Short mmCIF file of C-alpha atoms and ligand atoms in Angstrom, two decimals:
data_model
loop_
_atom_site.label_atom_id
_atom_site.label_comp_id
_atom_site.label_asym_id
_atom_site.label_seq_id
_atom_site.Cartn_x
_atom_site.Cartn_y
_atom_site.Cartn_z
CA MET C 1131 -13.77 -7.21 28.36
CA ASN C 1132 -16.19 -9.07 26.33
CA ARG C 1133 -20.17 -8.89 25.57
CA SER C 1134 -21.81 -10.98 27.52
CA ALA C 1135 -19.65 -8.16 30.02
CA VAL C 1136 -22.34 -6.22 28.56
CA ALA C 1137 -24.99 -6.87 31.19
CA GLU C 1138 -28.50 -5.52 29.86
CA ALA C 1139 -30.48 -3.70 32.18
CA ALA C 1140 -28.17 -1.31 31.86
CA VAL C 1141 -28.33 -1.27 28.08
CA GLN C 1142 -31.33 -0.91 28.89
CA ASP C 1143 -31.70 2.04 31.28
CA LEU C 1144 -28.66 3.98 28.63
CA LYS C 1145 -31.48 3.39 25.79
CA THR C 1146 -33.78 5.38 28.46
CA ARG C 1147 -31.42 7.86 28.53
CA ILE C 1148 -30.42 8.76 25.10
CA SER C 1149 -31.82 10.69 22.27
CA GLY C 1150 -30.12 8.80 19.45
CA GLN C 1151 -30.20 4.30 19.18
CA VAL C 1152 -28.12 2.22 20.28
CA LEU C 1153 -27.36 -0.30 18.35
CA ARG C 1154 -25.94 -4.12 18.84
CA PRO C 1155 -25.85 -6.77 16.31
CA GLY C 1156 -27.69 -8.00 14.31
CA ASP C 1157 -30.06 -4.47 14.77
CA GLU C 1158 -31.20 -2.30 11.87
CA GLY C 1159 -28.20 0.10 10.44
CA TYR C 1160 -24.89 -1.48 12.79
CA ASP C 1161 -23.67 -3.18 9.93
CA HIS C 1162 -23.69 0.12 8.11
CA SER C 1163 -22.89 2.24 11.20
CA ARG C 1164 -19.56 -0.34 11.83
CA ARG C 1165 -18.15 0.63 8.17
CA VAL C 1166 -15.25 2.41 7.28
CA PHE C 1167 -13.41 3.54 4.64
CA ASN C 1168 -10.54 0.93 4.45
CA ALA C 1169 -12.65 -2.62 3.65
CA MET C 1170 -9.26 -4.14 5.61
CA MET C 1171 -11.05 -2.72 8.78
CA ASP C 1172 -13.96 -5.43 9.97
CA ARG C 1173 -14.18 -4.68 13.97
CA SER C 1174 -17.59 -5.51 15.50
CA PRO C 1175 -17.76 -3.05 18.42
CA ALA C 1176 -20.47 -4.76 21.46
CA LEU C 1177 -22.78 -1.85 21.42
CA ILE C 1178 -22.95 0.98 19.33
CA LEU C 1179 -23.57 4.52 20.77
CA ARG C 1180 -24.91 6.63 17.94
CA CYS C 1181 -25.19 9.66 19.13
CA ALA C 1182 -27.75 12.92 18.59
CA ARG C 1183 -26.67 15.68 20.64
CA PRO C 1184 -24.02 16.43 23.54
CA GLU C 1185 -26.10 14.57 26.03
CA ASP C 1186 -25.79 11.31 24.80
CA VAL C 1187 -22.50 11.93 24.26
CA ILE C 1188 -21.30 11.99 27.91
CA HIS C 1189 -23.53 9.03 28.34
CA GLY C 1190 -21.75 7.24 26.31
CA VAL C 1191 -18.71 8.10 27.74
CA ASP C 1192 -19.67 7.68 31.26
CA PHE C 1193 -20.82 4.02 30.22
CA ALA C 1194 -17.70 2.40 28.55
CA ARG C 1195 -15.48 4.57 31.75
CA GLU C 1196 -17.69 2.91 34.38
CA ARG C 1197 -17.96 -0.57 33.38
CA GLY C 1198 -14.17 -0.80 31.55
CA LEU C 1199 -15.61 -0.68 28.27
CA ASP C 1200 -13.36 -0.05 25.19
CA LEU C 1201 -15.04 3.65 24.21
CA SER C 1202 -13.22 4.66 20.51
CA ILE C 1203 -14.88 7.14 18.94
CA LYS C 1204 -15.84 7.51 15.03
CA GLY C 1205 -16.51 10.78 12.74
CA GLY C 1206 -16.40 10.86 8.99
CA GLY C 1207 -15.28 6.72 9.82
CA HIS C 1208 -11.92 7.49 6.89
CA SER C 1209 -9.05 6.60 8.87
CA VAL C 1210 -6.87 3.66 6.86
CA ALA C 1211 -6.45 2.50 10.12
CA GLY C 1212 -9.78 1.66 11.08
CA ASN C 1213 -9.49 3.46 14.86
CA ALA C 1214 -12.69 4.30 15.25
CA VAL C 1215 -14.37 1.16 15.49
CA CYS C 1216 -13.29 -0.73 17.80
CA GLU C 1217 -13.22 -4.80 18.70
CA VAL C 1218 -15.63 -5.73 21.70
CA GLY C 1219 -16.05 -2.56 22.95
CA LEU C 1220 -17.92 0.71 22.15
CA MET C 1221 -17.72 2.76 19.57
CA LEU C 1222 -19.41 5.96 19.53
CA ASP C 1223 -21.01 7.43 16.17
CA MET C 1224 -20.86 11.16 15.47
CA SER C 1225 -22.48 11.13 11.67
CA GLY C 1226 -26.33 11.93 13.03
CA MET C 1227 -24.87 15.02 14.81
CA LYS C 1228 -24.19 17.04 11.49
CA SER C 1229 -25.66 20.57 12.90
CA ILE C 1230 -24.01 23.38 11.28
CA HIS C 1231 -24.02 27.18 12.22
CA VAL C 1232 -22.82 29.89 9.82
CA ASP C 1233 -22.32 33.80 10.91
CA PRO C 1234 -21.45 35.38 7.75
CA ALA C 1235 -20.65 38.42 10.09
CA ARG C 1236 -18.53 37.13 12.05
CA ARG C 1237 -17.16 34.75 9.21
CA ILE C 1238 -16.87 31.97 11.61
CA ALA C 1239 -18.58 28.67 11.77
CA VAL C 1240 -19.78 25.56 14.09
CA ALA C 1241 -19.82 23.26 13.51
CA GLU C 1242 -21.06 19.06 14.68
CA SER C 1243 -18.89 16.80 14.31
CA GLY C 1244 -20.38 14.80 12.33
CA LEU C 1245 -20.18 16.59 9.39
CA THR C 1246 -18.26 15.83 6.36
CA LEU C 1247 -16.39 18.09 4.46
CA GLY C 1248 -18.67 17.60 1.93
CA GLU C 1249 -21.28 19.21 3.87
CA PHE C 1250 -19.50 21.72 6.12
CA ASP C 1251 -18.07 23.22 2.78
CA ALA C 1252 -21.82 23.05 0.97
CA ALA C 1253 -23.14 25.49 4.59
CA THR C 1254 -19.98 27.70 4.11
CA GLN C 1255 -20.14 28.27 1.01
CA ALA C 1256 -23.73 28.82 0.63
CA HIS C 1257 -22.10 32.47 2.12
CA GLY C 1258 -18.56 32.62 -0.06
CA LEU C 1259 -16.90 30.98 3.13
CA ALA C 1260 -14.63 28.48 3.59
CA THR C 1261 -11.49 27.29 5.80
CA THR C 1262 -8.54 25.06 5.09
CA LEU C 1263 -9.48 20.96 4.88
CA GLY C 1264 -9.50 18.42 3.30
CA VAL C 1265 -9.03 17.20 -0.16
CA VAL C 1266 -11.63 14.43 -0.77
CA SER C 1267 -15.44 15.77 -0.08
CA MET C 1268 -16.06 12.35 2.33
CA THR C 1269 -12.97 13.01 5.01
CA GLY C 1270 -15.01 13.29 8.56
CA ILE C 1271 -13.46 17.08 9.78
CA ALA C 1272 -13.36 15.65 13.14
CA GLY C 1273 -10.62 13.00 12.66
CA LEU C 1274 -9.15 15.75 10.05
CA THR C 1275 -9.34 18.62 12.02
CA LEU C 1276 -7.93 17.14 15.41
CA GLY C 1277 -4.64 15.97 13.19
CA GLY C 1278 -4.09 18.71 11.66
CA GLY C 1279 -5.66 18.89 8.68
CA ILE C 1280 -3.80 19.70 5.62
CA GLY C 1281 -5.80 20.96 2.67
CA TRP C 1282 -6.19 23.53 -0.68
CA LEU C 1283 -6.30 26.65 0.98
CA ASN C 1284 -3.15 25.81 3.85
CA GLY C 1285 -0.76 28.28 2.25
CA LYS C 1286 -3.13 30.74 2.50
CA TYR C 1287 -5.06 30.02 5.96
CA GLY C 1288 -3.27 27.52 7.34
CA LEU C 1289 -3.85 23.89 8.28
CA ALA C 1290 -7.49 23.63 9.51
CA CYS C 1291 -6.73 23.03 13.28
CA ASP C 1292 -5.16 27.10 13.07
CA ASN C 1293 -8.51 27.92 12.09
CA LEU C 1294 -10.15 26.33 14.89
CA LEU C 1295 -11.52 29.02 17.20
CA SER C 1296 -13.05 26.91 20.12
CA VAL C 1297 -13.69 22.92 20.09
CA ASP C 1298 -16.20 21.61 22.67
CA VAL C 1299 -15.32 18.43 24.07
CA VAL C 1300 -16.96 15.90 26.32
CA THR C 1301 -13.64 15.08 28.79
CA ALA C 1302 -12.88 11.19 29.70
CA ASP C 1303 -14.53 12.27 33.35
CA GLY C 1304 -17.46 13.04 31.42
CA GLN C 1305 -17.99 16.95 31.75
CA LEU C 1306 -18.97 18.89 28.59
CA ARG C 1307 -15.96 21.49 28.11
CA THR C 1308 -14.96 24.40 26.59
CA ALA C 1309 -11.08 24.93 24.89
CA ALA C 1310 -10.41 27.79 23.72
CA PRO C 1311 -7.50 30.35 23.89
CA ASP C 1312 -8.93 31.88 27.17
CA GLN C 1313 -10.25 28.05 28.57
CA HIS C 1314 -8.58 25.83 29.11
CA ASP C 1315 -5.75 27.01 26.92
CA ASP C 1316 -3.95 23.23 26.75
CA LEU C 1317 -6.67 21.35 26.40
CA PHE C 1318 -6.65 24.14 23.03
CA TRP C 1319 -3.37 23.35 22.66
CA ALA C 1320 -3.36 19.63 22.04
CA LEU C 1321 -6.77 19.23 20.75
CA ARG C 1322 -5.11 20.88 17.58
CA GLY C 1323 -2.58 17.90 16.51
CA GLY C 1324 -2.83 15.97 19.13
CA GLY C 1325 -5.80 13.51 17.60
CA GLY C 1326 -8.87 11.50 19.16
CA ASN C 1327 -6.50 11.32 22.78
CA PHE C 1328 -8.35 14.32 24.79
CA GLY C 1329 -11.77 13.57 24.70
CA VAL C 1330 -15.01 13.22 23.01
CA VAL C 1331 -15.29 16.86 20.18
CA VAL C 1332 -18.94 17.73 20.43
CA SER C 1333 -18.71 20.83 17.47
CA PHE C 1334 -16.39 22.71 16.38
CA THR C 1335 -16.18 26.56 16.31
CA TYR C 1336 -13.41 27.88 12.73
CA GLN C 1337 -12.43 30.88 11.35
CA LEU C 1338 -13.72 31.45 8.04
CA HIS C 1339 -12.21 33.43 4.82
CA PRO C 1340 -14.22 34.72 1.98
CA VAL C 1341 -13.17 31.50 -1.36
CA VAL C 1342 -15.23 31.24 -3.96
CA THR C 1343 -13.31 30.79 -7.74
CA VAL C 1344 -10.25 29.19 -7.77
CA LEU C 1345 -8.06 28.43 -10.82
CA GLY C 1346 -7.79 24.71 -9.76
CA GLY C 1347 -7.50 21.54 -11.23
CA GLY C 1348 -4.70 19.08 -12.81
CA VAL C 1349 -1.75 18.69 -15.76
CA SER C 1350 -0.50 15.98 -16.74
CA TYR C 1351 2.95 15.10 -18.48
CA PRO C 1352 3.88 12.25 -21.01
CA PRO C 1353 5.63 9.40 -19.59
CA ASN C 1354 9.39 10.06 -21.59
CA ALA C 1355 9.07 14.28 -19.48
CA ALA C 1356 8.07 11.92 -16.16
CA HIS C 1357 11.52 12.84 -14.03
CA GLU C 1358 12.11 16.08 -15.71
CA ALA C 1359 8.40 17.23 -14.78
CA LEU C 1360 9.07 16.14 -10.77
CA ARG C 1361 12.32 17.69 -10.94
CA ARG C 1362 10.75 21.60 -11.95
CA TYR C 1363 7.63 20.49 -10.29
CA HIS C 1364 9.58 20.53 -7.01
CA GLU C 1365 11.96 24.04 -8.80
CA PHE C 1366 8.52 25.14 -8.50
CA ALA C 1367 6.72 23.92 -5.74
CA SER C 1368 9.17 25.58 -3.68
CA THR C 1369 8.80 29.94 -4.37
CA CYS C 1370 5.92 29.13 -5.06
CA PRO C 1371 2.70 32.27 -3.22
CA ASP C 1372 0.98 31.10 -0.37
CA GLU C 1373 -2.37 31.34 -2.85
CA LEU C 1374 -1.43 28.56 -4.10
CA SER C 1375 -0.76 25.19 -3.11
CA THR C 1376 0.03 21.47 -5.37
CA VAL C 1377 -0.33 18.07 -5.52
CA ALA C 1378 2.13 15.90 -7.82
CA SER C 1379 0.52 13.07 -8.39
CA ILE C 1380 2.57 9.98 -10.04
CA GLY C 1381 0.60 6.54 -11.53
CA ARG C 1382 1.02 3.67 -13.73
CA SER C 1383 -0.28 3.67 -17.45
CA SER C 1384 -2.61 1.26 -18.84
CA ASP C 1385 0.64 0.03 -20.73
CA GLY C 1386 3.44 0.28 -17.88
CA GLU C 1387 4.65 3.20 -17.90
CA PRO C 1388 4.61 6.12 -15.01
CA VAL C 1389 2.75 8.90 -15.61
CA VAL C 1390 3.21 12.54 -13.45
CA SER C 1391 0.32 15.01 -13.11
CA VAL C 1392 0.47 18.05 -10.66
CA ALA C 1393 -3.30 19.77 -9.60
CA VAL C 1394 -3.13 23.31 -7.97
CA CYS C 1395 -5.36 24.66 -6.57
CA TRP C 1396 -5.07 29.04 -6.82
CA CYS C 1397 -6.83 31.10 -4.14
CA GLY C 1398 -6.22 34.52 -5.14
CA PRO C 1399 -6.80 36.35 -8.23
CA LEU C 1400 -8.00 34.69 -11.02
CA ASP C 1401 -5.46 37.02 -13.81
CA GLU C 1402 -2.34 36.52 -10.83
CA GLY C 1403 -2.85 32.43 -10.75
CA GLU C 1404 -3.19 32.17 -14.90
CA ARG C 1405 0.21 33.97 -14.83
CA VAL C 1406 1.63 32.48 -11.95
CA VAL C 1407 0.63 28.54 -12.94
CA ARG C 1408 2.20 29.11 -16.05
CA PRO C 1409 5.19 27.92 -16.26
CA LEU C 1410 2.96 23.91 -14.73
CA ARG C 1411 1.99 24.97 -18.11
CA GLU C 1412 5.32 24.20 -20.25
CA LEU C 1413 7.05 22.00 -18.39
CA GLY C 1414 7.56 19.63 -21.45
CA PRO C 1415 4.36 19.16 -23.73
CA PRO C 1416 1.14 18.62 -20.82
CA ILE C 1417 -0.98 15.44 -22.76
CA ALA C 1418 -4.14 17.09 -20.75
CA ASP C 1419 -4.52 20.66 -19.41
CA GLU C 1420 -7.67 21.07 -17.13
CA ILE C 1421 -5.75 24.05 -14.91
CA GLN C 1422 -9.21 25.57 -15.52
CA PRO C 1423 -11.30 28.58 -12.33
CA MET C 1424 -13.65 26.34 -10.90
CA PRO C 1425 -15.58 27.03 -7.57
CA TYR C 1426 -14.60 26.72 -4.39
CA LEU C 1427 -17.22 22.82 -3.80
CA THR C 1428 -16.39 21.91 -6.92
CA ILE C 1429 -11.64 21.55 -6.32
CA GLN C 1430 -13.41 19.59 -3.40
CA SER C 1431 -14.53 17.02 -4.33
CA ALA C 1432 -12.46 16.58 -7.52
CA PRO C 1433 -10.74 13.33 -7.17
CA ASP C 1434 -13.98 11.44 -5.13
CA ALA C 1435 -14.62 9.24 -7.51
CA GLY C 1436 -10.40 7.84 -7.02
CA PHE C 1437 -11.65 6.42 -3.51
CA PRO C 1438 -14.57 5.02 -2.99
CA LEU C 1439 -16.07 3.03 0.17
CA GLY C 1440 -15.29 -0.90 -0.74
CA ARG C 1441 -11.59 -1.02 -0.92
CA GLN C 1442 -8.61 -2.85 0.28
CA HIS C 1443 -6.12 0.18 1.99
CA TYR C 1444 -2.76 0.08 2.90
CA TRP C 1445 -1.44 3.50 3.33
CA LYS C 1446 3.12 4.88 4.00
CA ALA C 1447 3.58 8.86 4.62
CA SER C 1448 5.87 10.81 5.43
CA PHE C 1449 7.04 14.42 5.69
CA LEU C 1450 9.62 14.94 2.82
CA LYS C 1451 11.52 18.41 2.37
CA ASP C 1452 13.89 18.08 -0.88
CA LEU C 1453 13.80 15.70 -4.08
CA PRO C 1454 16.84 15.12 -5.69
CA ASP C 1455 18.05 12.75 -8.87
CA GLN C 1456 17.67 9.99 -6.87
CA ALA C 1457 14.35 10.41 -5.38
CA ILE C 1458 12.56 11.58 -8.24
CA GLU C 1459 14.98 7.84 -10.10
CA THR C 1460 12.99 5.94 -7.05
CA ILE C 1461 9.18 7.16 -7.24
CA LEU C 1462 9.35 6.16 -11.40
CA ARG C 1463 10.93 3.02 -10.60
CA PHE C 1464 8.22 2.28 -8.49
CA ALA C 1465 6.06 3.79 -9.96
CA ALA C 1466 6.19 2.27 -13.25
CA GLU C 1467 5.59 -1.48 -11.12
CA ILE C 1468 2.72 -0.65 -9.31
CA PRO C 1469 0.49 -4.04 -9.02
CA SER C 1470 -2.78 -1.90 -8.74
CA PRO C 1471 -4.58 0.39 -11.13
CA TYR C 1472 -5.87 2.61 -8.32
CA THR C 1473 -2.70 3.35 -6.34
CA GLY C 1474 -1.16 6.61 -5.98
CA ILE C 1475 1.55 8.57 -5.19
CA GLY C 1476 1.95 11.94 -4.29
CA LEU C 1477 3.36 14.21 -2.45
CA GLN C 1478 0.66 16.42 -0.73
CA GLN C 1479 1.82 20.24 -0.77
CA MET C 1480 2.21 22.41 2.80
CA SER C 1481 3.42 25.29 2.52
CA GLY C 1482 2.58 28.92 3.48
CA VAL C 1483 1.35 30.38 6.79
CA ALA C 1484 0.56 26.41 7.76
CA SER C 1485 4.37 26.32 7.03
CA ARG C 1486 5.38 29.42 9.57
CA VAL C 1487 3.02 28.58 12.14
CA ASP C 1488 5.81 27.80 15.27
CA SER C 1489 5.98 24.37 15.93
CA ALA C 1490 5.42 24.72 19.65
CA ALA C 1491 1.72 26.82 19.12
CA THR C 1492 -0.09 24.09 18.49
CA ALA C 1493 0.26 20.62 18.73
CA PHE C 1494 0.96 19.81 15.16
CA ALA C 1495 4.61 20.03 15.08
CA HIS C 1496 5.77 19.57 11.68
CA ARG C 1497 5.69 23.10 9.97
CA ALA C 1498 8.05 23.05 7.07
CA ARG C 1499 7.70 23.66 3.43
CA GLN C 1500 7.42 20.22 2.81
CA TYR C 1501 5.45 17.68 1.23
CA ASP C 1502 3.32 15.06 2.45
CA PHE C 1503 4.98 12.07 1.35
CA LEU C 1504 1.99 9.10 0.30
CA ILE C 1505 2.25 5.50 -1.36
CA LEU C 1506 -1.87 5.40 -1.41
CA SER C 1507 -1.94 1.84 -1.85
CA GLN C 1508 -5.42 0.26 -2.38
CA TRP C 1509 -7.09 -2.39 -4.49
CA ASP C 1510 -10.16 -4.65 -5.10
CA ASP C 1511 -8.91 -8.72 -3.92
CA PRO C 1512 -7.93 -9.04 -0.26
CA ALA C 1513 -6.33 -11.59 -2.24
CA ASP C 1514 -3.95 -9.30 -3.34
CA SER C 1515 -3.09 -7.86 -0.05
CA PRO C 1516 0.23 -9.39 0.32
CA THR C 1517 1.69 -8.03 -3.04
CA ASN C 1518 0.49 -4.83 -2.71
CA ILE C 1519 1.46 -4.24 0.93
CA ALA C 1520 5.35 -5.30 -0.06
CA TRP C 1521 5.27 -2.96 -2.78
CA THR C 1522 3.99 -0.44 -0.41
CA ARG C 1523 6.46 -1.47 1.29
CA SER C 1524 9.56 -1.96 -0.57
CA LEU C 1525 9.28 2.11 -1.76
CA PHE C 1526 8.73 3.40 1.15
CA GLU C 1527 11.83 1.34 2.04
CA ALA C 1528 13.60 2.77 -0.32
CA MET C 1529 12.10 6.54 -0.23
CA SER C 1530 13.39 6.26 2.86
CA PRO C 1531 16.83 7.89 2.67
CA PHE C 1532 15.24 11.09 1.48
CA LEU C 1533 12.63 10.87 4.12
CA GLU C 1534 11.40 13.00 7.16
CA ARG C 1535 11.11 11.02 10.38
CA GLY C 1536 8.16 13.02 11.45
CA VAL C 1537 4.90 11.86 9.47
CA TYR C 1538 1.71 13.10 9.50
CA VAL C 1539 -0.70 11.51 12.12
CA ASN C 1540 -3.92 10.86 10.15
CA ASP C 1541 -2.07 9.22 8.20
CA LEU C 1542 -0.81 6.52 10.05
CA GLY C 1543 -1.41 2.79 10.77
CA GLU C 1544 -0.87 0.49 12.96
CA GLU C 1545 2.71 1.86 12.51
CA GLY C 1546 4.36 0.75 16.41
CA GLU C 1547 4.63 3.28 19.56
CA ASP C 1548 8.15 4.22 17.84
CA ARG C 1549 5.91 5.99 14.78
CA VAL C 1550 2.94 7.52 17.34
CA ARG C 1551 6.73 9.12 18.74
CA ALA C 1552 7.62 10.52 15.67
CA ALA C 1553 3.91 11.55 14.19
CA TYR C 1554 3.89 14.37 17.32
CA GLY C 1555 7.49 15.22 17.16
CA GLY C 1556 8.75 17.43 20.05
CA ASN C 1557 4.86 18.07 20.83
CA TYR C 1558 5.06 14.16 22.40
CA GLU C 1559 6.15 14.12 26.05
CA ARG C 1560 3.89 18.07 26.43
CA LEU C 1561 1.06 15.94 24.94
CA ALA C 1562 1.40 13.00 28.18
CA ARG C 1563 1.20 16.27 29.96
CA VAL C 1564 -2.04 17.17 29.39
CA LYS C 1565 -3.64 13.56 28.68
CA ALA C 1566 -2.94 12.68 32.09
CA LYS C 1567 -4.34 16.42 33.62
CA TYR C 1568 -7.65 15.11 31.25
CA ASP C 1569 -7.21 11.63 30.60
CA PRO C 1570 -5.38 10.01 33.71
CA ALA C 1571 -6.78 6.65 33.02
CA ASN C 1572 -6.49 6.71 29.56
CA LEU C 1573 -9.73 5.88 28.63
CA PHE C 1574 -8.98 7.81 24.69
CA ARG C 1575 -6.40 4.78 23.54
CA LEU C 1576 -7.66 3.49 20.61
CA ASN C 1577 -6.63 5.76 18.47
CA HIS C 1578 -2.54 6.79 17.22
CA ASN C 1579 -2.20 6.72 21.11
CA VAL C 1580 -0.44 9.93 23.15
CA ARG C 1581 -0.17 7.80 26.50
CA PRO C 1582 -0.58 9.82 30.30
CA THR C 1583 2.70 10.85 31.44
CA ASN C 1584 2.85 8.51 34.58
CA GLU C 1585 2.65 5.85 31.72
CA SER C 1586 4.81 7.18 29.19
CA ARG C 1587 8.09 5.82 28.21
CA GLY C 1588 10.58 6.15 30.60
CA GLU C 1589 8.62 8.07 33.17
C1 FAD R 2542 -9.48 9.58 0.27
C2 FAD R 2542 -8.73 9.98 1.74
C3 FAD R 2542 -8.41 11.03 2.00
C4 FAD R 2542 -7.66 12.61 2.60
N1 FAD R 2542 -7.30 13.60 2.49
C5 FAD R 2542 -6.66 14.10 3.43
C6 FAD R 2542 -6.50 15.55 2.99
O1 FAD R 2542 -6.81 15.83 2.17
N2 FAD R 2542 -6.01 15.99 3.90
C7 FAD R 2542 -5.85 16.05 5.34
O2 FAD R 2542 -4.98 16.10 6.78
N3 FAD R 2542 -5.82 14.70 6.02
C8 FAD R 2542 -6.56 13.46 4.37
N4 FAD R 2542 -6.40 12.55 5.10
C9 FAD R 2542 -6.44 11.61 6.04
C10 FAD R 2542 -7.79 12.02 7.62
O3 FAD R 2542 -7.59 12.79 8.09
C11 FAD R 2542 -8.24 10.61 8.67
O4 FAD R 2542 -8.14 10.24 7.93
C12 FAD R 2542 -8.68 11.86 8.73
O5 FAD R 2542 -8.61 10.50 10.73
C13 FAD R 2542 -9.98 11.33 8.60
O6 FAD R 2542 -11.58 11.65 10.24
P1 FAD R 2542 -12.39 10.54 9.93
O7 FAD R 2542 -13.57 11.51 11.48
O8 FAD R 2542 -13.46 10.59 8.40
O9 FAD R 2542 -12.22 9.69 10.57
P2 FAD R 2542 -12.30 8.34 11.88
O10 FAD R 2542 -11.95 6.95 10.94
O11 FAD R 2542 -13.67 8.26 11.84
O12 FAD R 2542 -12.25 8.51 12.62
C14 FAD R 2542 -9.84 8.60 12.47
C15 FAD R 2542 -9.94 9.01 14.53
O13 FAD R 2542 -10.28 10.53 15.00
C16 FAD R 2542 -10.53 10.99 16.05
N5 FAD R 2542 -12.33 11.07 16.07
C17 FAD R 2542 -13.79 11.16 15.08
N6 FAD R 2542 -13.73 11.83 15.40
C18 FAD R 2542 -13.82 12.38 17.28
C19 FAD R 2542 -14.53 13.19 17.64
N7 FAD R 2542 -15.91 13.43 17.48
N8 FAD R 2542 -13.65 13.73 18.65
C20 FAD R 2542 -13.00 12.28 19.08
N9 FAD R 2542 -11.36 12.29 17.84
C21 FAD R 2542 -13.37 11.85 17.60
C22 FAD R 2542 -11.26 9.23 16.55
O14 FAD R 2542 -9.59 9.26 16.88
C23 FAD R 2542 -10.59 7.88 15.65
O15 FAD R 2542 -10.50 7.17 16.01
C24 FAD R 2542 -7.65 11.65 3.92
C25 FAD R 2542 -7.88 10.36 4.54
C26 FAD R 2542 -8.79 9.12 3.89
C27 FAD R 2542 -9.16 8.03 3.72
#
């Protein structure tokens, strides 16, 4: 559908129906709205609807469906794949919908889908409450939760999607529906891990938990202890209690040596936490030890400075269950040659409650004690893209004998249908059936797409 096909009269009519704004190229705010975290993505929708209320979302979905326009949905704009922004079609920008209501007595939050993690955490922490989200505060709750949501509290409280009680969503037919265990339960299942395939989420209702002060921060080890630190970290992470979540990061020092650090979040009693994390402090002599009691809000924004807007990003990831010596050697060999000072390799731990949920209980299929193995390449100058992308792909390929086939959908770039299928794993066919029921024409296709059953391979 080309730009001229969006008739002026229809756009004017849309404007009279909505409370939010319609933006076109050249309008004030248009460029701000289409901008996303990954500066590699530079797409220009024909129209942007900055939604202000659920009715705007309904009008936007109807408008796109009736005119055959491509439709994309932008929450926090942090997907590295950049699917939030379409080329030429209609983009729904949800970032104006940020209301949140916290009920401290029932420990629930009803949160509109335009909130970032930082905004959500600030509102719930005012009541000493939290739920699992991710680790960088500018990320959007919507994309994160719909894909799963792996964060510091996953061991104790499960993934973000495991904490959903209900979801208000506008489906492809323009209906606002509540999906919950007792209403549209098939849709509720699919929304917990199936990404943006099933409609435009207006608001999420989350279960909250008491979390105020955590034991958080990181320990770094000298380059000559890097191998031993990773080996012993894996032993430690394999048995640590549900209250502890960890992330191991591997970077490159200014003189080209691999540096290993381990960050933790303990959400149980502090004195017990000090005892639990002690082995990490005894992994060789740490060159820095910053593990200390801190407000939960502090740990929730700790890595923010390392992920500013405006950089080029190319990520590769898969789940990783074991960390044999050969895998450690591979990681450290490539770490010494990282082409950009901003790039890191991460092992984000998923364990405890998040790992014990039945794989078919929600659409998030990858339930095991494991790491989300992440190669997070970022650099400034687009001219450096070939070098950085080649390094990332080489490391991923060298690590592939050790990696699971399964990949977290929220880490995917544009990597082809096999990788999309690997992201939904054993739940793909069931997702395709739910898709056929709620979005048979695949209106919501600008995502890591689940094809409706009748379109799905071999059917
Ligand atoms: C710096 C950084 C740190 C991260 N850390 C973590 C982490 O700790 N844990 C983790 O689990 N993930 C993490 N992620 C991955 C993150 O979960 C995904 O990038 C996620 O898609 C971000 O959500 P968003 O709303 O900001 O994204 P967007 O780019 O706005 O949206 C991504 C997709 O989600 C869908 N979507 C968005 N809003 C809606 C809506 N209202 N209704 C329906 N569909 C919608 C659409 O399909 C859209 O294309 C991180 C990403 C970055 C860039």
